[in-house]
Amino acid sequence: MAVSTEWRPGPADGAGAVTGVGAPAGPVDETVDGFEAFARVAQQRLYRTAYLLCGDAETARDLTQTTLAKLYQHWRRAGTAEHPHAYAKTVLTRTFLAERRRRLRDLLVLTRAGGTVPEPAADHTDLRVTLLAALAELPPRARAMVVLRYWDDQSVASVASQLRCSEATVKSQCSRSLARLRLRLADAGLSI
């Protein structure tokens, strides 16, 4: 697979940059060359979404690469999907949620066994965007709903389908999450 595992986002790839929002619809070439072309186009968009979901650049790179690896394994199906970019974001979101569930399970097993929960590694980034900090306070599933619904500008039906829940759940969770974000931003002297 020719997709680089050493990809690093450039300055224009930060969480605030939105470029190329519209993705071409319809099936793409299902060969290895087709995957490479797709990966070149989709990689930065997937990274942006991953960064918003997890709030950490290194984890977002890992999540992006894991997503691309999964897509490569199933490229015959993914490449012929009606909307391959939407398919890729679904894989990304589900991979993120599965990883969070796995980490939570591991922590629960550790605490039940009498172990101590390790402190998260210190983040040496001085410039934390308040919105990213507020997003990080949301539970992973609620964060995924907010990112997909408002950052990726997806419909309620699309988010519900990707996260395998009802449209009412998406609406109520987004409403509650936005209220929490507004409070957090108001505490910081900002508003949305």
Short mmCIF file of C-alpha atoms in Angstrom, two decimals:
data_model
loop_
_atom_site.label_atom_id
_atom_site.label_comp_id
_atom_site.label_asym_id
_atom_site.label_seq_id
_atom_site.Cartn_x
_atom_site.Cartn_y
_atom_site.Cartn_z
CA MET A 1 0.00 0.00 0.00
CA ALA A 2 1.54 3.29 -1.09
CA VAL A 3 -0.20 5.47 1.49
CA SER A 4 2.47 6.92 3.74
CA THR A 5 2.38 6.01 7.40
CA GLU A 6 4.54 9.05 8.05
CA TRP A 7 1.95 11.61 6.96
CA ARG A 8 1.96 14.72 9.08
CA PRO A 9 -0.60 17.49 8.68
CA GLY A 10 0.69 20.84 7.58
CA PRO A 11 -0.26 24.23 9.05
CA ALA A 12 -3.37 24.43 6.86
CA ASP A 13 -4.61 21.10 8.22
CA GLY A 14 -5.52 22.41 11.68
CA ALA A 15 -8.94 21.86 13.16
CA GLY A 16 -10.11 25.31 12.11
CA ALA A 17 -9.33 24.89 8.41
CA VAL A 18 -12.22 23.90 6.22
CA THR A 19 -11.35 23.31 2.60
CA GLY A 20 -12.86 21.07 -0.01
CA VAL A 21 -16.00 20.35 2.00
CA GLY A 22 -17.83 18.88 -0.97
CA ALA A 23 -16.69 15.37 -1.86
CA PRO A 24 -17.36 13.80 -5.22
CA ALA A 25 -20.23 11.35 -5.05
CA GLY A 26 -20.40 8.00 -6.75
CA PRO A 27 -18.19 4.95 -6.92
CA VAL A 28 -14.47 5.35 -7.50
CA ASP A 29 -11.88 3.05 -9.07
CA GLU A 30 -11.77 -0.15 -7.00
CA THR A 31 -8.13 -0.99 -7.88
CA VAL A 32 -5.07 -0.27 -5.73
CA ASP A 33 -4.43 2.83 -7.85
CA GLY A 34 -8.01 3.87 -7.19
CA PHE A 35 -7.47 3.50 -3.45
CA GLU A 36 -4.27 5.54 -3.58
CA ALA A 37 -6.03 8.33 -5.45
CA PHE A 38 -8.94 8.23 -2.99
CA ALA A 39 -6.58 8.24 0.02
CA ARG A 40 -4.70 11.29 -1.28
CA VAL A 41 -7.97 13.22 -1.56
CA ALA A 42 -9.64 11.92 1.62
CA GLN A 43 -6.70 11.87 4.04
CA GLN A 44 -6.80 15.52 5.13
CA ARG A 45 -10.58 15.56 5.52
CA LEU A 46 -10.45 12.39 7.60
CA TYR A 47 -7.68 13.88 9.73
CA ARG A 48 -9.71 17.02 10.43
CA THR A 49 -12.70 14.98 11.54
CA ALA A 50 -10.49 12.67 13.61
CA TYR A 51 -8.87 15.67 15.30
CA LEU A 52 -12.24 17.10 16.24
CA LEU A 53 -13.35 13.73 17.61
CA CYS A 54 -10.31 13.01 19.76
CA GLY A 55 -8.79 16.48 20.31
CA ASP A 56 -5.20 15.25 19.95
CA ALA A 57 -3.04 15.51 16.83
CA GLU A 58 -1.12 12.25 17.32
CA THR A 59 -4.24 10.24 18.11
CA ALA A 60 -5.97 11.82 15.11
CA ARG A 61 -3.10 10.74 12.84
CA ASP A 62 -3.33 7.20 14.23
CA LEU A 63 -7.10 7.15 13.79
CA THR A 64 -6.77 8.41 10.21
CA GLN A 65 -4.20 5.75 9.35
CA THR A 66 -6.29 3.00 10.99
CA THR A 67 -9.30 4.15 8.99
CA LEU A 68 -7.34 4.13 5.73
CA ALA A 69 -5.97 0.67 6.53
CA LYS A 70 -9.50 -0.64 7.13
CA LEU A 71 -10.69 0.95 3.91
CA TYR A 72 -7.81 -0.62 2.01
CA GLN A 73 -8.68 -4.07 3.38
CA HIS A 74 -12.24 -3.70 2.14
CA TRP A 75 -11.60 -1.47 -0.87
CA ARG A 76 -13.66 -3.58 -3.29
CA ARG A 77 -16.75 -2.79 -1.20
CA ALA A 78 -15.75 0.73 -0.10
CA GLY A 79 -14.62 1.79 -3.58
CA THR A 80 -17.96 0.85 -5.09
CA ALA A 81 -20.03 2.55 -2.37
CA GLU A 82 -22.43 5.21 -3.60
CA HIS A 83 -20.63 7.82 -1.46
CA PRO A 84 -17.12 6.57 -0.63
CA HIS A 85 -16.19 9.68 1.38
CA ALA A 86 -19.26 9.25 3.59
CA TYR A 87 -18.39 5.56 3.91
CA ALA A 88 -14.87 6.55 5.02
CA LYS A 89 -16.19 8.97 7.65
CA THR A 90 -18.51 6.25 8.94
CA VAL A 91 -15.54 3.90 9.30
CA LEU A 92 -13.57 6.68 11.05
CA THR A 93 -16.37 7.45 13.50
CA ARG A 94 -17.07 3.82 14.34
CA THR A 95 -13.35 3.15 14.81
CA PHE A 96 -13.11 6.14 17.18
CA LEU A 97 -16.10 4.96 19.24
CA ALA A 98 -14.84 1.36 19.35
CA GLU A 99 -11.44 2.53 20.60
CA ARG A 100 -13.07 4.64 23.32
CA ARG A 101 -15.20 1.70 24.43
CA ARG A 102 -12.11 -0.54 24.51
CA ARG A 103 -10.19 1.98 26.64
CA LEU A 104 -13.12 2.32 29.03
CA ARG A 105 -13.36 -1.47 29.36
CA ASP A 106 -9.63 -1.69 30.06
CA LEU A 107 -9.88 1.00 32.75
CA LEU A 108 -12.84 -0.74 34.38
CA VAL A 109 -10.99 -4.06 34.46
CA LEU A 110 -7.93 -2.34 35.91
CA THR A 111 -9.87 -0.58 38.67
CA ARG A 112 -11.83 -3.73 39.57
CA ALA A 113 -8.55 -5.62 39.90
CA GLY A 114 -7.38 -3.06 42.46
CA GLY A 115 -5.01 -1.26 40.12
CA THR A 116 -4.71 2.46 39.76
CA VAL A 117 -5.80 4.33 36.69
CA PRO A 118 -2.80 6.00 35.03
CA GLU A 119 -2.95 9.74 34.59
CA PRO A 120 -3.19 10.85 30.97
CA ALA A 121 0.06 12.05 29.46
CA ALA A 122 0.62 15.77 29.83
CA ASP A 123 -0.18 17.76 26.72
CA HIS A 124 2.55 20.29 26.05
CA THR A 125 0.49 22.31 23.61
CA ASP A 126 0.20 25.85 24.91
CA LEU A 127 -2.42 26.90 22.42
CA ARG A 128 -5.57 24.94 23.24
CA VAL A 129 -8.63 26.19 21.46
CA THR A 130 -11.47 26.64 23.95
CA LEU A 131 -13.92 24.92 21.69
CA LEU A 132 -11.72 21.83 21.39
CA ALA A 133 -11.42 21.71 25.17
CA ALA A 134 -15.19 21.98 25.47
CA LEU A 135 -15.66 19.25 22.86
CA ALA A 136 -13.27 17.03 24.78
CA GLU A 137 -15.52 17.29 27.84
CA LEU A 138 -18.40 15.72 25.96
CA PRO A 139 -18.82 11.95 26.06
CA PRO A 140 -17.33 10.33 22.91
CA ARG A 141 -20.68 9.42 21.35
CA ALA A 142 -22.15 12.89 21.95
CA ARG A 143 -18.94 14.45 20.59
CA ALA A 144 -19.22 12.29 17.48
CA MET A 145 -22.81 13.44 16.98
CA VAL A 146 -21.88 17.12 17.31
CA VAL A 147 -18.87 16.82 14.99
CA LEU A 148 -20.78 14.90 12.32
CA ARG A 149 -23.91 17.05 12.56
CA TYR A 150 -22.40 20.54 12.79
CA TRP A 151 -18.77 20.33 11.65
CA ASP A 152 -19.34 17.91 8.77
CA ASP A 153 -22.80 19.43 8.16
CA GLN A 154 -24.51 16.06 7.87
CA SER A 155 -28.23 15.55 8.17
CA VAL A 156 -29.81 14.11 11.30
CA ALA A 157 -30.74 10.98 9.32
CA SER A 158 -27.16 10.52 8.12
CA VAL A 159 -25.72 10.84 11.63
CA ALA A 160 -28.33 8.45 13.01
CA SER A 161 -27.49 5.92 10.33
CA GLN A 162 -23.74 6.16 10.93
CA LEU A 163 -24.06 5.83 14.69
CA ARG A 164 -26.85 3.24 14.52
CA CYS A 165 -29.34 5.14 16.63
CA SER A 166 -32.66 6.90 16.13
CA GLU A 167 -33.00 10.39 14.72
CA ALA A 168 -34.64 11.47 17.99
CA THR A 169 -31.50 10.38 19.86
CA VAL A 170 -29.32 12.48 17.56
CA LYS A 171 -31.56 15.52 18.01
CA SER A 172 -31.75 15.25 21.81
CA GLN A 173 -28.03 14.49 22.26
CA CYS A 174 -27.03 17.35 19.97
CA SER A 175 -29.33 19.73 21.81
CA ARG A 176 -27.90 18.74 25.21
CA SER A 177 -24.34 18.83 23.90
CA LEU A 178 -24.78 22.29 22.38
CA ALA A 179 -26.19 23.54 25.68
CA ARG A 180 -23.10 22.19 27.48
CA LEU A 181 -20.81 23.78 24.88
CA ARG A 182 -22.58 27.13 25.24
CA LEU A 183 -22.14 27.04 29.03
CA ARG A 184 -18.47 26.14 28.72
CA LEU A 185 -17.86 28.88 26.18
CA ALA A 186 -19.81 31.41 28.26
CA ASP A 187 -17.56 30.57 31.24
CA ALA A 188 -14.58 31.42 29.01
CA GLY A 189 -16.21 34.69 27.92
CA LEU A 190 -17.15 33.43 24.45
CA SER A 191 -20.48 32.70 22.81
CA ILE A 192 -21.81 30.74 19.86
#
